Short mmCIF file of C-alpha atoms in Angstrom, two decimals:
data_model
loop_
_atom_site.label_atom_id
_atom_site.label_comp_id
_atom_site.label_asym_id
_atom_site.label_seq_id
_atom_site.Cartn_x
_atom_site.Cartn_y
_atom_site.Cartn_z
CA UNK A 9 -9.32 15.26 -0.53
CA UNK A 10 -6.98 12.39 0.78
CA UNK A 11 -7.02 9.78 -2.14
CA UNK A 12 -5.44 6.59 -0.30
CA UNK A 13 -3.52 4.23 -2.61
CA UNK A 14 -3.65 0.46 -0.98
CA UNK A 15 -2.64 -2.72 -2.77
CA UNK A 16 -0.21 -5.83 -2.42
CA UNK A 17 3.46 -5.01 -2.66
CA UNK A 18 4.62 -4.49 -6.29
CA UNK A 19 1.39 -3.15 -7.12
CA UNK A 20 2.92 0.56 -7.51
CA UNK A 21 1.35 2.16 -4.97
CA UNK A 22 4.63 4.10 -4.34
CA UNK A 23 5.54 5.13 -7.85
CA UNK A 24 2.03 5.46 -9.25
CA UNK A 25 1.90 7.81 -5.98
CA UNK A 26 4.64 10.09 -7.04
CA UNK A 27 3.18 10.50 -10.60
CA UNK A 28 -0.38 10.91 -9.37
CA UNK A 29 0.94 13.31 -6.71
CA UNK A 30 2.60 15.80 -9.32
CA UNK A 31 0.06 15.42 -11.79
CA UNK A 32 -2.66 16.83 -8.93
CA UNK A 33 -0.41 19.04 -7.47
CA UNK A 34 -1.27 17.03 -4.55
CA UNK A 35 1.34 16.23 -0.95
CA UNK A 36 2.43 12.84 -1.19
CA UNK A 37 2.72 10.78 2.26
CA UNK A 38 4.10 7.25 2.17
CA UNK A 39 2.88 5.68 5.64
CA UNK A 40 5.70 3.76 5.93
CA UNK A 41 8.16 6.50 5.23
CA UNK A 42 6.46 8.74 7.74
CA UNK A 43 6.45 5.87 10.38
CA UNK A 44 9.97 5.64 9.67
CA UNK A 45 10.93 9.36 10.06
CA UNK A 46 8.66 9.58 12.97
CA UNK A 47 10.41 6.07 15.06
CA UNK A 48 13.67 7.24 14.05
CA UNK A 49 13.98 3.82 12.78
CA UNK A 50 13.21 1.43 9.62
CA UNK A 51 10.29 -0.46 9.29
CA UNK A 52 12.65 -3.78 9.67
CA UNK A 53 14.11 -2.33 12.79
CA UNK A 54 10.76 -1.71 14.61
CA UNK A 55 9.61 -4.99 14.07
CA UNK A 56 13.05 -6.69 15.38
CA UNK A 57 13.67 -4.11 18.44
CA UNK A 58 9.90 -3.77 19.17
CA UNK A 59 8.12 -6.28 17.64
CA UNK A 60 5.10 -6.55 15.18
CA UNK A 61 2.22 -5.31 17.33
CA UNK A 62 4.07 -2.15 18.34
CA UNK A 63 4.65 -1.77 14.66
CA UNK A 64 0.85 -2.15 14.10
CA UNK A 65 -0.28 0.02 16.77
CA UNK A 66 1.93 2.86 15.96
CA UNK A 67 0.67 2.64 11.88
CA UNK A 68 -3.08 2.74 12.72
CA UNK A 69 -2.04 5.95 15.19
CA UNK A 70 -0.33 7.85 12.52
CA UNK A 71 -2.84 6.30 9.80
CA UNK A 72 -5.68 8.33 11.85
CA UNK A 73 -3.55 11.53 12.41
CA UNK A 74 -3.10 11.63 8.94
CA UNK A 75 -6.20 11.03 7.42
CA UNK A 76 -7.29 14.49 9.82
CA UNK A 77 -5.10 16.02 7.49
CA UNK A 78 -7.07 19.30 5.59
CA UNK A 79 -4.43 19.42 2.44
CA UNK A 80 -4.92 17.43 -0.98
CA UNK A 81 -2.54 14.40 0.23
CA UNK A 82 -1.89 11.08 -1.88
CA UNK A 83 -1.41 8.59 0.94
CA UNK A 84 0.34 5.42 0.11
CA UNK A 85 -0.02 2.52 2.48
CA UNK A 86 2.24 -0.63 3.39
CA UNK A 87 0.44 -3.71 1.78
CA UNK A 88 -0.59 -4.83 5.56
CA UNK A 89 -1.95 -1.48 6.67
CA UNK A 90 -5.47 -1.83 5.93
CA UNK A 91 -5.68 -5.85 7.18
CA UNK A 92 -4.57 -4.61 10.68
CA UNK A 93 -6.98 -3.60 13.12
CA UNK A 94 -10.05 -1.52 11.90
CA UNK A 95 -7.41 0.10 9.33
CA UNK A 96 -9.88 0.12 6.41
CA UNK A 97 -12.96 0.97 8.29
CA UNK A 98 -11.25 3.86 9.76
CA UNK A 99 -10.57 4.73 5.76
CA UNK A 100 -13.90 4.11 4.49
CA UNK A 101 -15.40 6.25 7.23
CA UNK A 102 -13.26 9.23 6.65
CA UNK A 103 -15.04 11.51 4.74
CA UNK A 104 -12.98 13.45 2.63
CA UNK A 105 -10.93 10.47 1.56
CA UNK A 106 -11.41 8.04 -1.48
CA UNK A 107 -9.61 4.56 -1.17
CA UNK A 108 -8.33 3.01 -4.55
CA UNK A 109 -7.26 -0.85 -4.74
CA UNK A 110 -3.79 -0.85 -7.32
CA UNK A 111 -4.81 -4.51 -7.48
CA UNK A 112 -2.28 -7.09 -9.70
CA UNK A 113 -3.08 -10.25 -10.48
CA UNK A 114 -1.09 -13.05 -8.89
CA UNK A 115 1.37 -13.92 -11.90
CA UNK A 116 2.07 -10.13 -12.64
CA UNK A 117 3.25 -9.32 -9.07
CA UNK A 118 4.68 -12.72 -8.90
CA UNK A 119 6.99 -11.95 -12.13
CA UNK A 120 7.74 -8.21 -11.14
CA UNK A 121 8.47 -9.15 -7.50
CA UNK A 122 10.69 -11.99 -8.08
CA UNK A 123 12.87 -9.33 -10.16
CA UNK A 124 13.54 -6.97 -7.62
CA UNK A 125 13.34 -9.21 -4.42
CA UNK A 126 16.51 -8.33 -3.31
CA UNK A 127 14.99 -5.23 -2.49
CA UNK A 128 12.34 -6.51 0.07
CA UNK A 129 13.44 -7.62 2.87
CA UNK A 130 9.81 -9.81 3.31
CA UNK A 131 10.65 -12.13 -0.03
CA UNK A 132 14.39 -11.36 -0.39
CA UNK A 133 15.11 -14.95 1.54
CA UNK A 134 12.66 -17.01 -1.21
CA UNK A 135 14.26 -18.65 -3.53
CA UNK A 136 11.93 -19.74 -6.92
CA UNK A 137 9.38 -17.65 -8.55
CA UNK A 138 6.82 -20.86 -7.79
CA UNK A 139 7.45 -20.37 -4.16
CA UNK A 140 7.00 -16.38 -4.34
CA UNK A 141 3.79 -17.03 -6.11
CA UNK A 142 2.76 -19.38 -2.98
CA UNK A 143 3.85 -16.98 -0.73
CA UNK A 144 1.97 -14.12 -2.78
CA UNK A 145 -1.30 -16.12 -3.47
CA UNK A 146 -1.17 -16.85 0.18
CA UNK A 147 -1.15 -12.92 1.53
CA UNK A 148 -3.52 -12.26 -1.49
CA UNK A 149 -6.06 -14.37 -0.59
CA UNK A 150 -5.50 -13.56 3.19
CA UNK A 151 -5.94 -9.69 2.15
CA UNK A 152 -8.19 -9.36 -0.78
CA UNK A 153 -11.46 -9.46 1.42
CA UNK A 154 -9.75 -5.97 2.96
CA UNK A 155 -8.77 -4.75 -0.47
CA UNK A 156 -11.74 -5.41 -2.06
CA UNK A 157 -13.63 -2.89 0.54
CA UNK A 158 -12.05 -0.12 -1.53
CA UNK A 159 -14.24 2.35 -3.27
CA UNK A 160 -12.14 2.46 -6.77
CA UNK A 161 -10.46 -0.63 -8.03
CA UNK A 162 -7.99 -0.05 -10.72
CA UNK A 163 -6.33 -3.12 -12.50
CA UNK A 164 -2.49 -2.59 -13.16
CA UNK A 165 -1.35 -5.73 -14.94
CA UNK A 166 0.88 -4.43 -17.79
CA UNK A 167 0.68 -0.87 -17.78
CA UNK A 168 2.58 1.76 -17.85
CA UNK A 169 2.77 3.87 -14.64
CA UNK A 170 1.14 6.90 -16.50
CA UNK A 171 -1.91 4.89 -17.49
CA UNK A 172 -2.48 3.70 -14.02
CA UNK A 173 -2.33 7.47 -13.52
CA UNK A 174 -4.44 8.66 -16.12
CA UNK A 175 -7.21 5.15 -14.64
CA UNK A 176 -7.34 6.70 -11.17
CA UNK A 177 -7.72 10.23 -12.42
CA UNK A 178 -10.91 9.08 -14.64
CA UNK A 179 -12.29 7.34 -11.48
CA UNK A 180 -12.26 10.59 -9.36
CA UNK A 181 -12.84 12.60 -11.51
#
């Protein structure tokens, strides 16, 4: 099974991965990670050398390689990925792969994000936690029709990674 982790940014789809990963005994793939390894360049430096749809194009090609993968595989997706293209048809068609929506309400990913914005490179440059939560409510409402396509949601407002984990686990299982 290929259990693919989508969500806004903030919404732990990387660290709830890890966790969730061990705790199956499952491989873990971050998209972006394996985008990066397989450009030979960041994320940040594919979209300023080669631009955005390059960027897009190359995701949904290695999104569809690696959803033919055979092993157990957590796959955790950019916040974009499944707005782009056919993305989350492509995931909803696969059969051997359950999609699960880490989904955060606005103020919660507004308050985490504006903590650690230094960190991503898309916010870093805002400068007030009312203008993030623009920004944010702006993507989420942009996004949430894709999101909301996904066959497990799992609400992560205030909760510990670990009970995110143990959520998703009760879903599939």
């Amino acid at each position: 099974m290929i259990i693919v982790l989508i969500g806004y940014m903030g919404s732990g789809k990387s660290s709830v991965g890890k966790i969730l990963a061990k705790k199956l005994n499952y491989n873990l793939i971050d998209l972006d990670d394996f985008i990066e390894a397989k450009e030979n360049a960041t994320v940040s430096e594919i979209f300023k050398t080669k631009g955005e749809i390059y960027f897009r194009k190359k995701e949904t090609e290695y999104l569809k390689a690696l959803l033919q993968l055979k092993e157990n595989t957590i796959l955790s997706l950019g916040g974009g990925t499944p707005c782009y293209g056919n993305n989350m048809d492509v995931i909803l068609n696969t059969e051997h792969a359950t999609s699960i929506y880490l989904k955060g309400s606005l103020s919660f990913l507004s308050k985490k994000l504006f903590k650690k914005k230094a960190k991503r490179p898309l916010i870093a440059h805002i400068e007030t936690e009312t203008l993030l939560k623009d920004f944010i409510a702006k993507h989420l409402f942009e996004r949430s029709q894709f999101y909301n396509k996904a066959q497990i949601h799992i609400v992560t407002d205030h909760k510990e990674k670990s009970e995110i984990v143990e959520d998703i686990i009760l879903a599939l299982f």
